[in-house]
Amino acid sequence: MTTTSPNSTIEKPLPADWRDLIALTKPRVMSLVIFTGLCGLLAAPERIHPVIAFTAILCIAMGAGGAAALNQWWEADLDAGMKRTAKRPLPQGRLDRTTARDFAGVLCAASVFLMGFAVGWLPAAILAISIFYYAVVYTIWLKPRTPQNIVIGGGAGAFPPLIGWVAVTGHVTLMPVLLFAIIFFWTPPHFWALALFVKSDYAKVGIPMMPVVAGEKATRRQILLYAALLLPLSVLPWWIGGTHAIYGISALVLSSLFLALSIRVGLRERSGAEDTMKPEKQLFAYSVLYLFALFAALVVDRFIAL
Amino acid sequence: MTESTQPDSKTSLSDTKEAEARTPEQIRKSRNRVLGLGLAAFVVLVFFISIAKMG
C-alpha cells in the first residue's frame, strides 16, 4: 500500500497505523494469556498490592504481545501463503518489517524490565524465558523443523499462570508448575484440532504440522492420548490438596467432556473431501472454553474457600 | 502465548479501503495520539507503583 505525492513520482509507504500495531500482538490469543496469568495471580495463596498485581498482568500481556509480534515479523512470508493469516498487517503490506521488529523488541524489553523493577526479578526472568521460548525455540527453531513443534513449543503458552503465581509468592512451588503442565498438555489437542481442519494451509507453506507429516490418523490418536493425560493431570491440584472440591469436581467434569470430544475426533476418519470436520471444530471451540472454565474454577475455588 | 485461534482479520485494520482513504498525516496523527496516551498512562503507572512500593 503506497501513496504518491502530487509533486513526485517516488512512492512512499504509508506510516504504520496504531491499529495494525495492535493487530500484531494477536489480541485474541492475548486474552487467553491475560486470563490464565490473572488466574495464576488470584489463585496464589498470598496477596500483593493491586497496583503491583495490575503491573504484573500488564507485563504478561506486553510480553505476550511482543512475542506474538516477533512471531509475525519472522513468519510474514509464510503468513502470506496461508488463508488464515493472509490478512495480517505484514502480509498485506500495511506495516513494514522493520517497524514490526522494533515494536516487538520494545514491547518485549519493556515488559521484562517493568516486571523486574516493579514486581520482582524471578517473574521477570520467567517472562523473559517465555518470550525467548515462543519467539526463538518455537517460531524460529521448532516450528519449521519438527511435527512435535507444538508439543515442545506450546510450553510457551503455559507460562502465564506460573508467572502470575510467582509474581505474588516470589518462588516456584508445585502448584504453579501443575498449572503450567495443564496448559502444556492442553495445547497439543487444542492446536491439532485446528490443524486438522486447516491442514491444507500448513501443507501449502511447508510447515511440518502433525497432520501434514504424520497424517490425520496419527494426529487423531495423539489428540486422544493428550486428552487422556490431561484428565488426571487437571485433577491433580485437588488430589495433592492444593485446591478444594469446587475446582476438583469442575476439573473432573470439564476434562471428561474434553476427553469425550477427543475420543469422537480420535476414533473417526474423514469421510471425504466434502467432510465439514464438525467434530474437530467442536473440539477446538470447546478447548478454548475448557481452559477459561478450568482456570475460572480455580479462582472461584480459592475465593469461596477463604 | 499459544499460537492458536481463528482468523484474526477482524482484529486488524481489516477494511483496506478505509485505510487507503486515510492520508499519511491522519494515520501519523492518530498513532501519535495513541503513543502520547500510552506514555501518559506509563507515567501514571510508575507514580502508582512508587506509592505502592513505599507503602
mmCIF file of C-alpha atoms in Angstrom:
data_model
loop_
_atom_site.group_PDB
_atom_site.id
_atom_site.type_symbol
_atom_site.label_atom_id
_atom_site.label_comp_id
_atom_site.label_asym_id
_atom_site.label_seq_id
_atom_site.Cartn_x
_atom_site.Cartn_y
_atom_site.Cartn_z
ATOM 1 C CA MET A 1 0.000 0.000 0.000
ATOM 2 C CA THR A 2 1.641 3.197 -1.083
ATOM 3 C CA THR A 3 0.810 6.789 -1.634
ATOM 4 C CA THR A 4 2.138 9.171 -4.242
ATOM 5 C CA SER A 5 2.811 12.815 -3.722
ATOM 6 C CA PRO A 6 1.379 15.069 -6.457
ATOM 7 C CA ASN A 7 4.820 16.623 -6.912
ATOM 8 C CA SER A 8 6.783 13.437 -7.060
ATOM 9 C CA THR A 9 6.643 10.075 -8.707
ATOM 10 C CA ILE A 10 8.514 8.432 -5.827
ATOM 11 C CA GLU A 11 6.177 6.164 -3.873
ATOM 12 C CA LYS A 12 6.312 6.447 -0.112
ATOM 13 C CA PRO A 13 4.954 3.746 2.175
ATOM 14 C CA LEU A 14 2.146 4.801 4.495
ATOM 15 C CA PRO A 15 3.156 5.203 8.140
ATOM 16 C CA ALA A 16 2.231 2.367 10.490
ATOM 17 C CA ASP A 17 -1.305 2.639 11.813
ATOM 18 C CA TRP A 18 -1.658 2.007 15.555
ATOM 19 C CA ARG A 19 -4.456 -0.496 14.909
ATOM 20 C CA ASP A 20 -2.102 -2.582 12.794
ATOM 21 C CA LEU A 21 0.463 -2.492 15.590
ATOM 22 C CA ILE A 22 -2.235 -3.740 17.987
ATOM 23 C CA ALA A 23 -3.170 -6.488 15.500
ATOM 24 C CA LEU A 24 0.476 -7.546 15.515
ATOM 25 C CA THR A 25 0.134 -8.533 19.182
ATOM 26 C CA LYS A 26 -2.583 -11.149 18.398
ATOM 27 C CA PRO A 27 -5.178 -9.677 20.781
ATOM 28 C CA ARG A 28 -7.391 -12.790 20.776
ATOM 29 C CA VAL A 29 -4.565 -15.049 21.850
ATOM 30 C CA MET A 30 -3.527 -12.423 24.365
ATOM 31 C CA SER A 31 -6.948 -12.534 26.019
ATOM 32 C CA LEU A 32 -6.347 -16.172 26.992
ATOM 33 C CA VAL A 33 -2.819 -15.349 28.145
ATOM 34 C CA ILE A 34 -4.068 -12.465 30.315
ATOM 35 C CA PHE A 35 -6.849 -14.600 31.716
ATOM 36 C CA THR A 36 -4.635 -17.536 32.712
ATOM 37 C CA GLY A 37 -1.991 -15.165 34.088
ATOM 38 C CA LEU A 38 -4.628 -13.376 36.153
ATOM 39 C CA CYS A 39 -5.981 -16.696 37.414
ATOM 40 C CA GLY A 40 -2.486 -17.769 38.474
ATOM 41 C CA LEU A 41 -2.109 -14.475 40.297
ATOM 42 C CA LEU A 42 -5.503 -14.693 42.020
ATOM 43 C CA ALA A 43 -5.179 -18.379 42.921
ATOM 44 C CA ALA A 44 -1.834 -17.865 44.678
ATOM 45 C CA PRO A 45 -2.014 -18.274 48.459
ATOM 46 C CA GLU A 46 -0.760 -14.751 49.220
ATOM 47 C CA ARG A 47 -1.804 -11.227 48.318
ATOM 48 C CA ILE A 48 0.012 -8.311 46.675
ATOM 49 C CA HIS A 49 -0.839 -4.649 46.239
ATOM 50 C CA PRO A 50 -3.468 -4.222 43.475
ATOM 51 C CA VAL A 51 -1.199 -1.816 41.556
ATOM 52 C CA ILE A 52 1.627 -4.368 41.567
ATOM 53 C CA ALA A 53 -0.841 -7.087 40.535
ATOM 54 C CA PHE A 54 -2.088 -4.903 37.680
ATOM 55 C CA THR A 55 1.501 -4.229 36.608
ATOM 56 C CA ALA A 56 2.292 -7.951 36.620
ATOM 57 C CA ILE A 57 -0.677 -8.675 34.334
ATOM 58 C CA LEU A 58 0.208 -5.718 32.112
ATOM 59 C CA CYS A 59 3.765 -7.067 31.775
ATOM 60 C CA ILE A 60 2.488 -10.556 30.934
ATOM 61 C CA ALA A 61 0.228 -9.010 28.257
ATOM 62 C CA MET A 62 3.054 -6.855 26.863
ATOM 63 C CA GLY A 63 5.432 -9.824 26.809
ATOM 64 C CA ALA A 64 2.852 -11.999 25.058
ATOM 65 C CA GLY A 65 2.117 -9.206 22.586
ATOM 66 C CA GLY A 66 5.808 -8.652 21.906
ATOM 67 C CA ALA A 67 6.417 -12.362 21.361
ATOM 68 C CA ALA A 68 3.401 -12.556 19.043
ATOM 69 C CA ALA A 69 4.712 -9.568 17.085
ATOM 70 C CA LEU A 70 8.134 -11.226 16.785
ATOM 71 C CA ASN A 71 6.369 -14.353 15.547
ATOM 72 C CA GLN A 72 4.532 -12.373 12.856
ATOM 73 C CA TRP A 73 7.686 -10.486 11.892
ATOM 74 C CA TRP A 74 9.577 -13.743 11.390
ATOM 75 C CA GLU A 75 6.727 -15.550 9.613
ATOM 76 C CA ALA A 76 5.452 -12.728 7.408
ATOM 77 C CA ASP A 77 6.229 -14.659 4.215
ATOM 78 C CA LEU A 78 4.599 -17.853 5.500
ATOM 79 C CA ASP A 79 1.547 -15.924 6.717
ATOM 80 C CA ALA A 80 1.077 -14.501 3.236
ATOM 81 C CA GLY A 81 0.643 -18.024 1.894
ATOM 82 C CA MET A 82 -1.981 -19.139 4.388
ATOM 83 C CA LYS A 83 -5.653 -18.189 4.138
ATOM 84 C CA ARG A 84 -5.987 -17.973 7.935
ATOM 85 C CA THR A 85 -3.178 -15.435 8.276
ATOM 86 C CA ALA A 86 -3.008 -13.696 4.904
ATOM 87 C CA LYS A 87 -4.945 -10.661 6.161
ATOM 88 C CA ARG A 88 -2.434 -9.863 8.894
ATOM 89 C CA PRO A 89 -0.788 -6.424 8.635
ATOM 90 C CA LEU A 90 2.633 -7.639 7.434
ATOM 91 C CA PRO A 91 1.477 -9.967 4.605
ATOM 92 C CA GLN A 92 -0.900 -7.231 3.450
ATOM 93 C CA GLY A 93 1.910 -4.689 3.391
ATOM 94 C CA ARG A 94 0.212 -2.347 5.839
ATOM 95 C CA LEU A 95 3.332 -2.410 8.012
ATOM 96 C CA ASP A 96 6.986 -2.660 7.113
ATOM 97 C CA ARG A 97 9.008 -5.410 8.757
ATOM 98 C CA THR A 98 11.462 -3.088 10.471
ATOM 99 C CA THR A 99 8.660 -1.271 12.283
ATOM 100 C CA ALA A 100 7.165 -4.616 13.343
ATOM 101 C CA ARG A 101 10.519 -5.892 14.620
ATOM 102 C CA ASP A 102 11.275 -2.680 16.528
ATOM 103 C CA PHE A 103 7.798 -2.560 18.029
ATOM 104 C CA ALA A 104 8.128 -6.203 19.129
ATOM 105 C CA GLY A 105 11.581 -5.613 20.600
ATOM 106 C CA VAL A 106 10.451 -2.581 22.598
ATOM 107 C CA LEU A 107 7.390 -4.441 23.936
ATOM 108 C CA CYS A 108 9.442 -7.477 24.996
ATOM 109 C CA ALA A 109 12.209 -5.464 26.643
ATOM 110 C CA ALA A 110 9.783 -3.090 28.370
ATOM 111 C CA SER A 111 7.691 -5.972 29.723
ATOM 112 C CA VAL A 112 10.700 -7.746 31.270
ATOM 113 C CA PHE A 113 12.271 -4.637 32.797
ATOM 114 C CA LEU A 114 8.985 -3.273 34.124
ATOM 115 C CA MET A 115 8.211 -6.671 35.642
ATOM 116 C CA GLY A 116 11.694 -6.790 37.190
ATOM 117 C CA PHE A 117 11.638 -3.332 38.720
ATOM 118 C CA ALA A 118 8.001 -3.240 39.814
ATOM 119 C CA VAL A 119 7.156 -6.853 40.663
ATOM 120 C CA GLY A 120 10.275 -8.988 41.007
ATOM 121 C CA TRP A 121 13.192 -10.386 39.068
ATOM 122 C CA LEU A 122 12.100 -14.043 39.299
ATOM 123 C CA PRO A 123 8.780 -13.443 37.460
ATOM 124 C CA ALA A 124 10.721 -11.154 35.093
ATOM 125 C CA ALA A 125 13.197 -13.949 34.363
ATOM 126 C CA ILE A 126 10.372 -16.446 33.719
ATOM 127 C CA LEU A 127 8.690 -13.885 31.462
ATOM 128 C CA ALA A 128 11.950 -13.435 29.517
ATOM 129 C CA ILE A 129 12.282 -17.224 29.178
ATOM 130 C CA SER A 130 8.687 -17.498 27.920
ATOM 131 C CA ILE A 131 9.290 -14.802 25.286
ATOM 132 C CA PHE A 132 12.510 -16.490 24.162
ATOM 133 C CA TYR A 133 10.753 -19.861 24.174
ATOM 134 C CA TYR A 134 7.945 -18.655 21.921
ATOM 135 C CA ALA A 135 9.885 -16.356 19.608
ATOM 136 C CA VAL A 136 13.056 -18.398 19.198
ATOM 137 C CA VAL A 137 12.577 -22.005 20.368
ATOM 138 C CA TYR A 138 9.102 -22.382 18.857
ATOM 139 C CA THR A 139 8.845 -19.898 15.978
ATOM 140 C CA ILE A 140 12.370 -19.974 14.601
ATOM 141 C CA TRP A 141 13.717 -23.365 15.648
ATOM 142 C CA LEU A 142 10.998 -25.988 16.123
ATOM 143 C CA LYS A 143 8.024 -24.919 14.025
ATOM 144 C CA PRO A 144 9.704 -25.293 10.628
ATOM 145 C CA ARG A 145 11.598 -28.467 11.633
ATOM 146 C CA THR A 146 9.517 -30.996 13.535
ATOM 147 C CA PRO A 147 5.900 -32.160 13.717
ATOM 148 C CA GLN A 148 6.361 -32.160 17.503
ATOM 149 C CA ASN A 149 6.779 -28.360 17.311
ATOM 150 C CA ILE A 150 3.542 -27.615 19.081
ATOM 151 C CA VAL A 151 4.198 -30.133 21.870
ATOM 152 C CA ILE A 152 7.501 -28.593 22.946
ATOM 153 C CA GLY A 153 6.933 -25.058 21.753
ATOM 154 C CA GLY A 154 3.414 -24.983 23.154
ATOM 155 C CA GLY A 155 5.070 -24.722 26.546
ATOM 156 C CA ALA A 156 5.420 -21.011 25.855
ATOM 157 C CA GLY A 157 1.680 -20.598 26.314
ATOM 158 C CA ALA A 158 1.870 -22.414 29.621
ATOM 159 C CA PHE A 159 3.997 -19.777 31.343
ATOM 160 C CA PRO A 160 1.405 -17.050 32.183
ATOM 161 C CA PRO A 161 -0.226 -18.737 35.234
ATOM 162 C CA LEU A 162 3.236 -19.633 36.513
ATOM 163 C CA ILE A 163 4.370 -16.020 36.124
ATOM 164 C CA GLY A 164 1.171 -14.743 37.748
ATOM 165 C CA TRP A 165 1.615 -17.076 40.702
ATOM 166 C CA VAL A 166 5.325 -16.321 41.145
ATOM 167 C CA ALA A 167 4.609 -12.579 40.911
ATOM 168 C CA VAL A 168 2.636 -12.999 44.133
ATOM 169 C CA THR A 169 4.625 -15.568 46.079
ATOM 170 C CA GLY A 170 8.153 -14.846 44.807
ATOM 171 C CA HIS A 171 9.013 -18.529 44.454
ATOM 172 C CA VAL A 172 8.173 -21.576 42.350
ATOM 173 C CA THR A 173 6.198 -24.378 44.023
ATOM 174 C CA LEU A 174 4.393 -27.500 42.812
ATOM 175 C CA MET A 175 1.003 -25.817 42.276
ATOM 176 C CA PRO A 176 2.101 -23.262 39.637
ATOM 177 C CA VAL A 177 4.149 -25.989 37.954
ATOM 178 C CA LEU A 178 0.964 -28.082 37.738
ATOM 179 C CA LEU A 179 -0.875 -25.133 36.195
ATOM 180 C CA PHE A 180 1.962 -24.900 33.676
ATOM 181 C CA ALA A 181 1.662 -28.630 32.978
ATOM 182 C CA ILE A 182 -2.107 -28.412 32.448
ATOM 183 C CA ILE A 183 -1.696 -25.837 29.663
ATOM 184 C CA PHE A 184 1.288 -27.742 28.294
ATOM 185 C CA PHE A 185 -0.808 -30.914 27.866
ATOM 186 C CA TRP A 186 -3.855 -28.958 26.728
ATOM 187 C CA THR A 187 -2.001 -27.263 23.844
ATOM 188 C CA PRO A 188 -1.454 -30.266 21.509
ATOM 189 C CA PRO A 189 -5.100 -31.416 21.312
ATOM 190 C CA HIS A 190 -6.221 -27.785 21.096
ATOM 191 C CA PHE A 191 -3.843 -26.938 18.293
ATOM 192 C CA TRP A 192 -4.026 -30.218 16.392
ATOM 193 C CA ALA A 193 -7.836 -29.979 16.306
ATOM 194 C CA LEU A 194 -7.300 -26.666 14.491
ATOM 195 C CA ALA A 195 -4.509 -28.115 12.340
ATOM 196 C CA LEU A 196 -6.815 -30.923 11.177
ATOM 197 C CA PHE A 197 -9.204 -28.524 9.533
ATOM 198 C CA VAL A 198 -6.614 -26.047 8.216
ATOM 199 C CA LYS A 199 -4.184 -28.787 7.160
ATOM 200 C CA SER A 200 -4.016 -27.678 3.548
ATOM 201 C CA ASP A 201 -2.832 -24.231 4.626
ATOM 202 C CA TYR A 202 0.137 -25.657 6.530
ATOM 203 C CA ALA A 203 0.980 -28.082 3.740
ATOM 204 C CA LYS A 204 0.984 -25.215 1.246
ATOM 205 C CA VAL A 205 3.675 -23.245 3.120
ATOM 206 C CA GLY A 206 5.710 -26.310 4.153
ATOM 207 C CA ILE A 207 5.170 -26.162 7.921
ATOM 208 C CA PRO A 208 5.547 -29.736 9.232
ATOM 209 C CA MET A 209 2.423 -29.809 11.369
ATOM 210 C CA MET A 210 1.466 -33.231 12.664
ATOM 211 C CA PRO A 211 -1.454 -33.819 10.216
ATOM 212 C CA VAL A 212 0.796 -32.855 7.277
ATOM 213 C CA VAL A 213 3.759 -35.054 8.229
ATOM 214 C CA ALA A 214 2.355 -37.981 10.220
ATOM 215 C CA GLY A 215 -1.097 -37.987 8.670
ATOM 216 C CA GLU A 216 -4.556 -37.482 10.069
ATOM 217 C CA LYS A 217 -4.850 -40.867 11.742
ATOM 218 C CA ALA A 218 -1.697 -40.412 13.841
ATOM 219 C CA THR A 219 -2.766 -36.876 14.762
ATOM 220 C CA ARG A 220 -6.161 -38.088 15.924
ATOM 221 C CA ARG A 221 -4.535 -40.758 18.104
ATOM 222 C CA GLN A 222 -2.191 -38.171 19.610
ATOM 223 C CA ILE A 223 -5.104 -35.848 20.374
ATOM 224 C CA LEU A 224 -6.730 -38.714 22.215
ATOM 225 C CA LEU A 225 -3.535 -39.505 24.126
ATOM 226 C CA TYR A 226 -3.010 -35.939 25.335
ATOM 227 C CA ALA A 227 -6.664 -35.525 26.284
ATOM 228 C CA ALA A 228 -6.460 -38.767 28.289
ATOM 229 C CA LEU A 229 -3.353 -37.485 30.099
ATOM 230 C CA LEU A 230 -4.992 -34.122 30.711
ATOM 231 C CA LEU A 231 -7.862 -35.640 32.693
ATOM 232 C CA PRO A 232 -5.831 -36.927 35.680
ATOM 233 C CA LEU A 233 -3.404 -34.032 35.428
ATOM 234 C CA SER A 234 -6.155 -31.425 35.717
ATOM 235 C CA VAL A 235 -7.485 -33.138 38.861
ATOM 236 C CA LEU A 236 -4.016 -33.380 40.422
ATOM 237 C CA PRO A 237 -4.100 -29.914 42.095
ATOM 238 C CA TRP A 238 -7.161 -31.124 44.048
ATOM 239 C CA TRP A 239 -5.637 -34.511 44.771
ATOM 240 C CA ILE A 240 -2.480 -33.011 46.308
ATOM 241 C CA GLY A 241 -4.597 -30.670 48.438
ATOM 242 C CA GLY A 242 -3.724 -27.506 46.530
ATOM 243 C CA THR A 243 -7.402 -26.743 45.833
ATOM 244 C CA HIS A 244 -10.824 -27.637 47.181
ATOM 245 C CA ALA A 245 -13.729 -29.650 45.781
ATOM 246 C CA ILE A 246 -15.111 -26.814 43.620
ATOM 247 C CA TYR A 247 -12.046 -26.927 41.428
ATOM 248 C CA GLY A 248 -11.660 -30.706 41.656
ATOM 249 C CA ILE A 249 -15.217 -31.509 40.551
ATOM 250 C CA SER A 250 -15.126 -28.805 37.863
ATOM 251 C CA ALA A 251 -11.846 -30.216 36.526
ATOM 252 C CA LEU A 252 -13.277 -33.724 36.510
ATOM 253 C CA VAL A 253 -16.415 -32.707 34.608
ATOM 254 C CA LEU A 254 -14.662 -30.338 32.167
ATOM 255 C CA SER A 255 -11.823 -32.754 31.412
ATOM 256 C CA SER A 256 -14.211 -35.689 30.986
ATOM 257 C CA LEU A 257 -16.111 -33.720 28.358
ATOM 258 C CA PHE A 258 -12.809 -32.753 26.732
ATOM 259 C CA LEU A 259 -11.862 -36.425 26.610
ATOM 260 C CA ALA A 260 -15.282 -37.400 25.234
ATOM 261 C CA LEU A 261 -14.953 -34.880 22.385
ATOM 262 C CA SER A 262 -11.372 -36.040 21.798
ATOM 263 C CA ILE A 263 -12.492 -39.669 21.600
ATOM 264 C CA ARG A 264 -15.004 -38.661 18.932
ATOM 265 C CA VAL A 265 -12.213 -36.946 16.965
ATOM 266 C CA GLY A 266 -9.633 -39.631 17.749
ATOM 267 C CA LEU A 267 -11.664 -42.549 16.515
ATOM 268 C CA ARG A 268 -13.209 -41.082 13.399
ATOM 269 C CA GLU A 269 -11.911 -40.824 9.881
ATOM 270 C CA ARG A 270 -12.525 -38.060 7.400
ATOM 271 C CA SER A 271 -15.418 -39.168 5.198
ATOM 272 C CA GLY A 272 -14.129 -37.399 2.112
ATOM 273 C CA ALA A 273 -13.405 -34.013 0.607
ATOM 274 C CA GLU A 274 -16.898 -32.805 1.497
ATOM 275 C CA ASP A 275 -16.402 -33.613 5.211
ATOM 276 C CA THR A 276 -17.115 -30.421 7.200
ATOM 277 C CA MET A 277 -14.878 -31.556 10.101
ATOM 278 C CA LYS A 278 -17.582 -30.610 12.585
ATOM 279 C CA PRO A 279 -16.235 -32.755 15.484
ATOM 280 C CA GLU A 280 -12.767 -31.225 15.069
ATOM 281 C CA LYS A 281 -14.205 -27.706 15.017
ATOM 282 C CA GLN A 282 -16.294 -28.505 18.092
ATOM 283 C CA LEU A 283 -13.248 -29.866 19.918
ATOM 284 C CA PHE A 284 -11.261 -26.751 19.038
ATOM 285 C CA ALA A 285 -14.033 -24.410 20.217
ATOM 286 C CA TYR A 286 -14.547 -26.438 23.389
ATOM 287 C CA SER A 287 -10.809 -26.493 24.133
ATOM 288 C CA VAL A 288 -10.797 -22.683 24.403
ATOM 289 C CA LEU A 289 -13.882 -22.725 26.611
ATOM 290 C CA TYR A 290 -12.330 -25.549 28.669
ATOM 291 C CA LEU A 291 -9.257 -23.546 29.603
ATOM 292 C CA PHE A 292 -11.288 -20.471 30.528
ATOM 293 C CA ALA A 293 -13.683 -22.554 32.647
ATOM 294 C CA LEU A 294 -10.951 -24.594 34.348
ATOM 295 C CA PHE A 295 -8.961 -21.547 35.424
ATOM 296 C CA ALA A 296 -12.124 -19.690 36.419
ATOM 297 C CA ALA A 297 -12.991 -22.671 38.633
ATOM 298 C CA LEU A 298 -9.541 -22.439 40.204
ATOM 299 C CA VAL A 299 -10.124 -18.811 41.185
ATOM 300 C CA VAL A 300 -13.705 -19.403 42.372
ATOM 301 C CA ASP A 301 -12.467 -22.317 44.446
ATOM 302 C CA ARG A 302 -9.796 -20.128 46.028
ATOM 303 C CA PHE A 303 -12.166 -17.284 46.927
ATOM 304 C CA ILE A 304 -15.044 -19.413 48.165
ATOM 305 C CA ALA A 305 -12.662 -21.381 50.364
ATOM 306 C CA LEU A 306 -11.431 -18.198 52.067
ATOM 307 C CA MET B 1 1.436 -17.279 24.014
ATOM 308 C CA THR B 2 -0.345 -20.093 22.418
ATOM 309 C CA GLU B 3 -0.286 -19.988 18.642
ATOM 310 C CA SER B 4 -3.902 -20.927 18.053
ATOM 311 C CA THR B 5 -7.287 -19.424 17.319
ATOM 312 C CA GLN B 6 -9.342 -18.278 14.426
ATOM 313 C CA PRO B 7 -8.511 -15.962 11.558
ATOM 314 C CA ASP B 8 -7.566 -12.644 13.069
ATOM 315 C CA SER B 9 -8.521 -10.342 10.269
ATOM 316 C CA LYS B 10 -11.301 -8.809 12.367
ATOM 317 C CA THR B 11 -8.867 -7.616 14.998
ATOM 318 C CA SER B 12 -6.722 -5.786 12.488
ATOM 319 C CA LEU B 13 -7.416 -2.869 10.267
ATOM 320 C CA SER B 14 -9.342 -5.204 8.034
ATOM 321 C CA ASP B 15 -11.034 -2.654 5.865
ATOM 322 C CA THR B 16 -8.264 -1.869 3.433
ATOM 323 C CA LYS B 17 -10.408 0.674 1.627
ATOM 324 C CA GLU B 18 -10.796 2.612 4.844
ATOM 325 C CA ALA B 19 -7.017 2.565 5.337
ATOM 326 C CA GLU B 20 -6.409 3.757 1.809
ATOM 327 C CA ALA B 21 -8.850 6.615 2.300
ATOM 328 C CA ARG B 22 -6.785 7.985 5.196
ATOM 329 C CA THR B 23 -3.879 10.289 4.463
ATOM 330 C CA PRO B 24 -0.410 9.657 5.956
ATOM 331 C CA GLU B 25 -0.892 12.743 8.120
ATOM 332 C CA GLN B 26 -4.130 11.357 9.564
ATOM 333 C CA ILE B 27 -2.532 7.987 10.270
ATOM 334 C CA ARG B 28 0.523 9.616 11.852
ATOM 335 C CA LYS B 29 -1.642 11.944 13.934
ATOM 336 C CA SER B 30 -3.814 9.148 15.338
ATOM 337 C CA ARG B 31 -0.728 6.997 16.023
ATOM 338 C CA ASN B 32 0.989 9.858 17.843
ATOM 339 C CA ARG B 33 -2.143 10.451 19.909
ATOM 340 C CA VAL B 34 -2.204 6.789 20.956
ATOM 341 C CA LEU B 35 1.538 6.924 21.700
ATOM 342 C CA GLY B 36 1.031 10.049 23.813
ATOM 343 C CA LEU B 37 -1.781 8.413 25.759
ATOM 344 C CA GLY B 38 0.393 5.333 26.269
ATOM 345 C CA LEU B 39 3.266 7.407 27.615
ATOM 346 C CA ALA B 40 0.930 9.354 29.912
ATOM 347 C CA ALA B 41 -0.517 6.075 31.200
ATOM 348 C CA PHE B 42 3.029 4.794 31.803
ATOM 349 C CA VAL B 43 3.914 7.894 33.857
ATOM 350 C CA VAL B 44 0.754 7.452 35.940
ATOM 351 C CA LEU B 45 1.549 3.751 36.384
ATOM 352 C CA VAL B 46 5.110 4.478 37.563
ATOM 353 C CA PHE B 47 3.698 7.008 40.039
ATOM 354 C CA PHE B 48 1.281 4.456 41.499
ATOM 355 C CA ILE B 49 3.959 1.742 41.552
ATOM 356 C CA SER B 50 6.186 4.093 43.552
ATOM 357 C CA ILE B 51 3.351 4.776 46.014
ATOM 358 C CA ALA B 52 2.631 1.027 46.318
ATOM 359 C CA LYS B 53 6.315 0.209 46.857
ATOM 360 C CA MET B 54 6.682 2.855 49.537
ATOM 361 C CA GLY B 55 3.510 1.785 51.309
#
